[in-house]
mmCIF file of C-alpha atoms in Angstrom:
data_model
loop_
_atom_site.group_PDB
_atom_site.id
_atom_site.type_symbol
_atom_site.label_atom_id
_atom_site.label_comp_id
_atom_site.label_asym_id
_atom_site.label_seq_id
_atom_site.Cartn_x
_atom_site.Cartn_y
_atom_site.Cartn_z
ATOM 1 C CA MET D 1 125.417 78.218 100.400
ATOM 2 C CA THR D 2 128.691 79.992 100.973
ATOM 3 C CA SER D 3 131.186 79.316 98.201
ATOM 4 C CA ARG D 4 134.660 77.906 98.868
ATOM 5 C CA ARG D 5 136.186 81.241 97.870
ATOM 6 C CA SER D 6 133.958 83.101 100.309
ATOM 7 C CA ALA D 7 134.722 80.593 103.042
ATOM 8 C CA ARG D 8 138.445 81.158 102.595
ATOM 9 C CA LEU D 9 137.930 84.911 102.909
ATOM 10 C CA LEU D 10 135.971 84.483 106.117
ATOM 11 C CA ALA D 11 138.656 82.214 107.511
ATOM 12 C CA LYS D 12 141.219 84.857 106.652
ATOM 13 C CA ALA D 13 139.132 87.486 108.447
ATOM 14 C CA ALA D 14 139.472 85.515 111.652
ATOM 15 C CA SER D 15 143.244 85.166 111.238
ATOM 16 C CA PRO D 16 145.553 87.890 112.551
ATOM 17 C CA ILE D 17 148.030 87.414 109.678
ATOM 18 C CA LEU D 18 147.554 87.810 105.912
ATOM 19 C CA THR D 19 148.997 84.562 104.615
ATOM 20 C CA PRO D 20 150.509 84.251 101.107
ATOM 21 C CA LYS D 21 147.682 81.933 100.138
ATOM 22 C CA ALA D 22 145.007 84.374 101.303
ATOM 23 C CA SER D 23 146.714 87.293 99.577
ATOM 24 C CA LYS D 24 145.967 85.671 96.232
ATOM 25 C CA VAL D 25 142.507 87.192 96.485
ATOM 26 C CA LEU D 26 144.012 90.540 95.556
ATOM 27 C CA LYS D 27 146.563 89.187 93.076
ATOM 28 C CA LYS D 28 144.133 87.080 91.089
ATOM 29 C CA PRO D 29 143.649 88.494 87.575
ATOM 30 C CA VAL D 30 140.108 89.633 86.895
ATOM 31 C CA THR D 31 138.241 89.999 83.656
ATOM 32 C CA LYS D 32 136.968 93.397 82.629
ATOM 33 C CA LYS D 33 133.378 94.157 83.501
ATOM 34 C CA PRO D 34 130.862 96.328 81.622
ATOM 35 C CA ALA D 35 131.311 100.082 81.911
ATOM 36 C CA VAL D 36 128.347 100.405 84.283
ATOM 37 C CA ARG D 37 129.180 98.671 87.525
ATOM 38 C CA VAL D 38 126.013 97.431 89.127
ATOM 39 C CA ALA D 39 126.390 97.222 92.874
ATOM 40 C CA ALA D 40 123.499 94.842 93.448
ATOM 41 C CA ALA D 41 124.633 91.846 91.394
ATOM 42 C CA VAL D 42 126.178 91.202 88.009
ATOM 43 C CA LEU D 43 123.418 89.486 86.081
ATOM 44 C CA SER D 44 124.262 87.476 83.011
ATOM 45 C CA THR D 45 120.928 87.926 81.241
ATOM 46 C CA LYS D 46 119.074 90.980 80.052
ATOM 47 C CA VAL D 47 115.701 91.629 81.642
ATOM 48 C CA PRO D 48 112.919 94.108 80.867
ATOM 49 C CA ALA D 49 113.171 97.516 82.502
ATOM 50 C CA ILE D 50 110.056 96.702 84.512
ATOM 51 C CA ASP D 51 109.693 93.196 85.892
ATOM 52 C CA ALA D 52 106.003 92.664 85.234
ATOM 53 C CA GLY D 53 104.190 91.141 88.177
ATOM 54 C CA VAL D 54 107.312 91.072 90.346
ATOM 55 C CA THR D 55 107.289 92.588 93.830
ATOM 56 C CA HIS D 56 110.851 93.232 94.915
ATOM 57 C CA ALA D 57 111.733 92.396 98.511
ATOM 58 C CA THR D 58 112.662 95.314 100.745
ATOM 59 C CA LEU D 59 114.194 95.656 104.184
ATOM 60 C CA ALA D 60 110.944 97.273 105.332
ATOM 61 C CA ASP D 61 109.043 94.029 104.732
ATOM 62 C CA PRO D 62 107.887 92.346 107.974
ATOM 63 C CA GLY D 63 110.553 90.027 109.328
ATOM 64 C CA MET D 64 113.107 90.884 106.631
ATOM 65 C CA MET D 65 115.585 92.677 108.891
ATOM 66 C CA GLU D 66 115.387 89.964 111.536
ATOM 67 C CA ALA D 67 116.066 87.322 108.874
ATOM 68 C CA ALA D 68 118.991 89.345 107.513
ATOM 69 C CA ILE D 69 120.620 89.683 110.940
ATOM 70 C CA LEU D 70 120.275 85.990 111.711
ATOM 71 C CA TYR D 71 121.679 85.025 108.328
ATOM 72 C CA LEU D 72 124.675 87.375 108.502
ATOM 73 C CA LYS D 73 125.605 86.307 112.033
ATOM 74 C CA SER D 74 125.630 82.690 110.884
ATOM 75 C CA ALA D 75 127.426 83.294 107.564
ATOM 76 C CA ASP D 76 130.073 85.619 109.022
ATOM 77 C CA PRO D 77 130.596 85.148 112.789
ATOM 78 C CA LYS D 78 133.097 88.012 112.887
ATOM 79 C CA LEU D 79 130.442 90.336 111.467
ATOM 80 C CA GLY D 80 128.093 88.844 114.040
ATOM 81 C CA GLN D 81 130.330 90.208 116.775
ATOM 82 C CA ILE D 82 130.117 93.689 115.232
ATOM 83 C CA ILE D 83 126.336 93.373 115.064
ATOM 84 C CA ASP D 84 126.119 92.349 118.728
ATOM 85 C CA GLN D 85 128.362 95.243 119.787
ATOM 86 C CA THR D 86 126.329 97.854 117.861
ATOM 87 C CA THR D 87 123.582 99.395 119.965
ATOM 88 C CA ASP D 88 121.938 101.387 117.164
ATOM 89 C CA GLU D 89 119.193 99.746 115.125
ATOM 90 C CA CYS D 90 120.026 99.336 111.442
ATOM 91 C CA SER D 91 118.319 102.402 109.968
ATOM 92 C CA MET D 92 117.515 100.816 106.616
ATOM 93 C CA SER D 93 114.518 99.061 108.150
ATOM 94 C CA LEU D 94 113.148 102.266 109.673
ATOM 95 C CA THR D 95 110.612 104.558 108.050
ATOM 96 C CA ARG D 96 111.937 107.780 106.554
ATOM 97 C CA ASP D 97 111.232 111.192 108.130
ATOM 98 C CA ASP D 98 108.629 111.558 105.387
ATOM 99 C CA ASP D 99 107.493 108.083 104.429
ATOM 100 C CA ASN D 100 105.475 109.569 101.560
ATOM 101 C CA GLU D 101 108.648 110.945 99.963
ATOM 102 C CA THR D 102 108.709 110.076 96.278
ATOM 103 C CA SER D 103 111.627 108.764 94.277
ATOM 104 C CA PHE D 104 111.814 112.117 92.506
ATOM 105 C CA VAL D 105 112.166 114.017 95.765
ATOM 106 C CA SER D 106 114.670 111.499 97.142
ATOM 107 C CA LEU D 107 116.899 111.806 94.081
ATOM 108 C CA CYS D 108 116.723 115.613 94.120
ATOM 109 C CA LYS D 109 117.733 115.696 97.769
ATOM 110 C CA SER D 110 120.609 113.338 97.006
ATOM 111 C CA VAL D 111 121.863 115.746 94.341
ATOM 112 C CA ILE D 112 121.698 118.673 96.766
ATOM 113 C CA PHE D 113 123.627 116.696 99.405
ATOM 114 C CA GLN D 114 126.385 115.551 97.026
ATOM 115 C CA GLN D 115 129.910 116.444 98.248
ATOM 116 C CA LEU D 116 128.606 118.574 101.120
ATOM 117 C CA ALA D 117 128.680 118.178 104.888
ATOM 118 C CA GLY D 118 125.264 117.313 106.269
ATOM 119 C CA ASN D 119 124.590 120.628 108.028
ATOM 120 C CA ALA D 120 125.624 122.703 105.010
ATOM 121 C CA ALA D 121 123.451 120.619 102.687
ATOM 122 C CA ARG D 122 120.447 120.870 105.001
ATOM 123 C CA ALA D 123 120.833 124.654 105.162
ATOM 124 C CA ILE D 124 120.833 124.903 101.353
ATOM 125 C CA LEU D 125 117.866 122.538 101.074
ATOM 126 C CA LEU D 126 115.911 124.624 103.601
ATOM 127 C CA ARG D 127 116.603 127.823 101.635
ATOM 128 C CA PHE D 128 115.548 126.032 98.459
ATOM 129 C CA LEU D 129 112.284 124.926 100.061
ATOM 130 C CA LYS D 130 111.595 128.379 101.471
ATOM 131 C CA ARG D 131 111.960 129.778 97.962
ATOM 132 C CA TYR D 132 110.245 127.057 95.944
ATOM 133 C CA GLY D 133 108.458 124.662 98.303
ATOM 134 C CA THR D 134 104.916 124.707 99.662
ATOM 135 C CA LEU D 135 104.238 125.099 103.366
ATOM 136 C CA THR D 136 102.080 122.295 104.716
ATOM 137 C CA ASP D 137 100.822 124.655 107.432
ATOM 138 C CA THR D 138 99.943 128.046 105.937
ATOM 139 C CA SER D 139 99.791 129.628 109.390
ATOM 140 C CA LYS D 140 103.600 129.524 109.375
ATOM 141 C CA ALA D 141 103.837 131.724 106.270
ATOM 142 C CA PRO D 142 104.992 134.808 108.258
ATOM 143 C CA LEU D 143 108.119 132.842 109.217
ATOM 144 C CA LEU D 144 109.295 132.522 105.611
ATOM 145 C CA ASN D 145 111.100 135.865 105.680
ATOM 146 C CA ASP D 146 112.644 135.254 109.096
ATOM 147 C CA ASP D 147 116.147 133.806 108.734
ATOM 148 C CA SER D 148 116.169 132.857 112.401
ATOM 149 C CA SER D 149 112.801 131.087 112.238
ATOM 150 C CA GLU D 150 112.352 127.526 113.403
ATOM 151 C CA LEU D 151 110.953 126.246 110.122
ATOM 152 C CA GLN D 152 112.051 122.681 109.443
ATOM 153 C CA LEU D 153 112.526 120.693 106.254
ATOM 154 C CA THR D 154 109.435 118.682 107.140
ATOM 155 C CA ASP D 155 107.321 121.870 107.080
ATOM 156 C CA PHE D 156 107.484 121.908 103.273
ATOM 157 C CA GLU D 157 106.325 119.945 100.288
ATOM 158 C CA PHE D 158 109.023 119.663 97.646
ATOM 159 C CA PRO D 159 108.216 121.349 94.324
ATOM 160 C CA THR D 160 106.951 119.119 91.528
ATOM 161 C CA ALA D 161 109.092 117.953 88.618
ATOM 162 C CA GLN D 162 107.212 120.340 86.352
ATOM 163 C CA GLN D 163 108.014 123.246 88.671
ATOM 164 C CA VAL D 164 111.711 122.345 88.897
ATOM 165 C CA VAL D 165 112.030 122.132 85.111
ATOM 166 C CA ALA D 166 110.596 125.643 84.832
ATOM 167 C CA MET D 167 112.957 127.188 87.423
ATOM 168 C CA ASP D 168 115.549 129.758 86.439
ATOM 169 C CA VAL D 169 119.062 128.469 87.081
ATOM 170 C CA GLU D 170 120.338 131.870 88.200
ATOM 171 C CA GLU D 171 117.575 132.109 90.797
ATOM 172 C CA MET D 172 118.354 128.586 91.956
ATOM 173 C CA LYS D 173 121.970 129.618 92.499
ATOM 174 C CA ALA D 174 120.764 132.396 94.806
ATOM 175 C CA VAL D 175 119.701 129.846 97.441
ATOM 176 C CA GLY D 176 123.186 128.320 97.511
ATOM 177 C CA LEU D 177 123.095 125.794 94.684
ATOM 178 C CA GLY D 178 126.010 125.749 92.279
ATOM 179 C CA GLN D 179 125.492 126.012 88.535
ATOM 180 C CA ARG D 180 125.986 122.298 87.985
ATOM 181 C CA LYS D 181 123.755 121.192 90.846
ATOM 182 C CA ALA D 182 120.968 123.414 89.573
ATOM 183 C CA GLU D 183 121.356 121.822 86.156
ATOM 184 C CA TYR D 184 121.488 118.332 87.687
ATOM 185 C CA LEU D 185 118.217 118.959 89.536
ATOM 186 C CA GLN D 186 116.585 120.001 86.296
ATOM 187 C CA ALA D 187 117.990 116.939 84.525
ATOM 188 C CA VAL D 188 116.371 114.688 87.128
ATOM 189 C CA ALA D 189 113.130 116.676 86.971
ATOM 190 C CA GLU D 190 112.994 116.428 83.190
ATOM 191 C CA GLN D 191 113.036 112.623 83.376
ATOM 192 C CA PHE D 192 110.003 112.562 85.651
ATOM 193 C CA ASN D 193 108.205 115.457 83.980
ATOM 194 C CA SER D 194 108.504 113.857 80.555
ATOM 195 C CA GLY D 195 107.299 110.477 81.787
ATOM 196 C CA ALA D 196 110.614 108.776 81.008
ATOM 197 C CA LEU D 197 110.724 107.875 84.721
ATOM 198 C CA SER D 198 108.024 107.375 87.315
ATOM 199 C CA GLU D 199 107.589 106.019 90.815
ATOM 200 C CA LYS D 200 105.926 102.894 89.448
ATOM 201 C CA MET D 201 108.765 102.265 86.999
ATOM 202 C CA LEU D 202 111.477 102.461 89.640
ATOM 203 C CA LEU D 203 109.575 100.285 92.109
ATOM 204 C CA GLY D 204 109.144 97.660 89.403
ATOM 205 C CA MET D 205 112.754 97.599 88.219
ATOM 206 C CA SER D 206 115.407 95.136 89.288
ATOM 207 C CA ASP D 207 118.405 96.532 91.158
ATOM 208 C CA GLU D 208 120.454 96.281 87.989
ATOM 209 C CA ASN D 209 117.958 98.210 85.882
ATOM 210 C CA VAL D 210 117.575 100.933 88.512
ATOM 211 C CA SER D 211 121.360 101.383 88.335
ATOM 212 C CA ARG D 212 121.484 101.414 84.550
ATOM 213 C CA THR D 213 118.634 103.896 84.326
ATOM 214 C CA LEU D 214 119.736 106.371 86.989
ATOM 215 C CA VAL D 215 123.429 106.570 86.136
ATOM 216 C CA SER D 216 122.441 107.643 82.624
ATOM 217 C CA ILE D 217 121.002 110.876 84.092
ATOM 218 C CA ARG D 218 123.405 113.784 84.308
ATOM 219 C CA GLY D 219 124.464 114.321 87.914
ATOM 220 C CA ILE D 220 123.564 110.816 89.144
ATOM 221 C CA GLY D 221 126.576 108.590 89.742
ATOM 222 C CA GLN D 222 126.790 105.018 90.987
ATOM 223 C CA TRP D 223 127.239 106.044 94.634
ATOM 224 C CA THR D 224 124.083 108.186 94.543
ATOM 225 C CA CYS D 225 122.257 105.317 92.889
ATOM 226 C CA ASP D 226 123.459 102.852 95.525
ATOM 227 C CA MET D 227 122.262 105.124 98.352
ATOM 228 C CA PHE D 228 118.890 105.483 96.611
ATOM 229 C CA LEU D 229 118.566 101.714 96.303
ATOM 230 C CA MET D 230 119.541 101.145 99.926
ATOM 231 C CA PHE D 231 117.760 103.920 101.766
ATOM 232 C CA HIS D 232 114.809 104.840 99.544
ATOM 233 C CA LEU D 233 113.884 101.594 97.810
ATOM 234 C CA LYS D 234 115.349 99.671 100.776
ATOM 235 C CA ARG D 235 116.703 96.889 98.597
ATOM 236 C CA PRO D 236 118.524 94.283 100.700
ATOM 237 C CA ASN D 237 121.470 93.231 98.515
ATOM 238 C CA ILE D 238 123.358 96.400 97.535
ATOM 239 C CA LEU D 239 127.136 96.725 97.868
ATOM 240 C CA PRO D 240 128.376 100.308 97.311
ATOM 241 C CA THR D 241 131.878 99.493 96.117
ATOM 242 C CA GLY D 242 132.644 103.151 95.437
ATOM 243 C CA ASP D 243 132.167 104.168 99.058
ATOM 244 C CA LEU D 244 135.557 104.903 100.637
ATOM 245 C CA ALA D 245 134.498 104.065 104.190
ATOM 246 C CA VAL D 246 133.056 100.713 103.088
ATOM 247 C CA ARG D 247 136.233 99.889 101.150
ATOM 248 C CA LYS D 248 138.410 100.619 104.173
ATOM 249 C CA ALA D 249 136.170 98.728 106.584
ATOM 250 C CA MET D 250 135.979 95.641 104.374
ATOM 251 C CA CYS D 251 139.768 95.542 104.068
ATOM 252 C CA HIS D 252 140.033 95.744 107.834
ATOM 253 C CA HIS D 253 137.336 93.121 108.312
ATOM 254 C CA PHE D 254 138.774 90.620 105.834
ATOM 255 C CA LYS D 255 142.407 91.515 106.639
ATOM 256 C CA VAL D 256 143.452 92.437 103.111
ATOM 257 C CA PRO D 257 145.617 95.419 102.117
ATOM 258 C CA PHE D 258 143.942 98.748 101.418
ATOM 259 C CA GLY D 259 145.415 100.983 98.735
ATOM 260 C CA LYS D 260 144.534 103.831 96.416
ATOM 261 C CA LYS D 261 143.443 101.370 93.729
ATOM 262 C CA THR D 262 142.601 98.361 95.847
ATOM 263 C CA PRO D 263 140.349 96.704 96.585
ATOM 264 C CA THR D 264 138.732 96.851 93.165
ATOM 265 C CA HIS D 265 135.004 96.563 92.532
ATOM 266 C CA GLU D 266 135.421 92.922 91.546
ATOM 267 C CA GLN D 267 137.478 92.098 94.640
ATOM 268 C CA MET D 268 134.885 93.658 96.940
ATOM 269 C CA VAL D 269 132.088 91.701 95.272
ATOM 270 C CA GLU D 270 134.104 88.530 95.802
ATOM 271 C CA MET D 271 134.802 89.309 99.445
ATOM 272 C CA ALA D 272 131.129 89.989 100.117
ATOM 273 C CA GLN D 273 129.816 86.727 98.648
ATOM 274 C CA ALA D 274 129.084 85.343 102.105
ATOM 275 C CA TRP D 275 126.796 88.295 102.821
ATOM 276 C CA GLU D 276 124.456 87.721 99.905
ATOM 277 C CA PRO D 277 121.513 88.275 99.718
ATOM 278 C CA TYR D 278 121.816 90.843 102.529
ATOM 279 C CA ARG D 279 124.812 92.946 101.505
ATOM 280 C CA SER D 280 122.952 96.201 102.255
ATOM 281 C CA VAL D 281 122.692 95.289 105.922
ATOM 282 C CA ALA D 282 126.309 94.134 106.095
ATOM 283 C CA THR D 283 127.317 97.430 104.482
ATOM 284 C CA TRP D 284 125.516 99.387 107.183
ATOM 285 C CA TYR D 285 127.609 97.587 109.815
ATOM 286 C CA MET D 286 130.766 98.232 107.778
ATOM 287 C CA TRP D 287 130.008 101.958 108.125
ATOM 288 C CA ARG D 288 129.801 101.469 111.874
ATOM 289 C CA LEU D 289 133.098 99.582 111.803
ATOM 290 C CA ALA D 290 134.724 102.297 109.701
ATOM 291 C CA GLY D 291 134.175 104.806 112.469
ATOM 292 C CA THR D 292 136.294 102.735 114.865
ATOM 293 C CA ILE D 293 139.369 101.979 112.767
ATOM 294 C CA THR D 294 142.433 103.753 111.450
ATOM 295 C CA GLN D 295 143.544 102.365 108.103
ATOM 296 C CA LYS D 296 146.874 103.105 106.416
ATOM 297 C CA THR D 297 146.973 103.370 102.641
ATOM 298 C CA THR D 298 149.519 101.125 100.918
#
């Protein structure tokens, strides 16, 4: 059930004016949270790294996306209007280009794509795969030395964790990776190669434990972790509070001021209470909203 606080925020979203009473949402003092900010939910109890016997719900489960849309349209009618006006299907329920892609490969690709435009990142990833990957169709091998070839990312199998650990950083830099990214890839690979992480472990972890585990790896920040939870594990209740576009869109949606330091993580969690347990889906529509607005920084 939507809390009174959340209800007030939704009422404010429908109002064209930020009233003094509504503005208290941003002025209210907040208590300090733990150093690791978990986007999924702040749990008050410690749980094992792997939740034995627990199958975590995902947005790929039959009927899950339909249930999420119906719930969000009822809980937040203004968001419902955005949903109705969006022609694209929410991509978090769709299969990936390679539905057999492992968590290891997903995290490595996320590292390569960090702080790069999509086309530039894809070009570097393709060069990396040409150098270190395995062609799924060996008849295309003559195209490997042709820079103008039509080889695609999906033509390759990503190298194993063991292979990445053994790579020479200087050679990795030759395909366009920076020193740090090469080291970050090896840091991720070492976790999987050593057995400290595995596909089974990540699938069995709660959202909170996935966050705690991944952000401890060099090169994996909370934003990367949130994207992994949303688009690889397809967890339904993630709120990436560090995403600039989401911050701006939520301020626009709830009619609260946007600034360099506001809204805070805690304020965004409070605003999004009405969206639980489907904050991932609401976030996807906030990205769509962000592309239609111009927000001034206060």
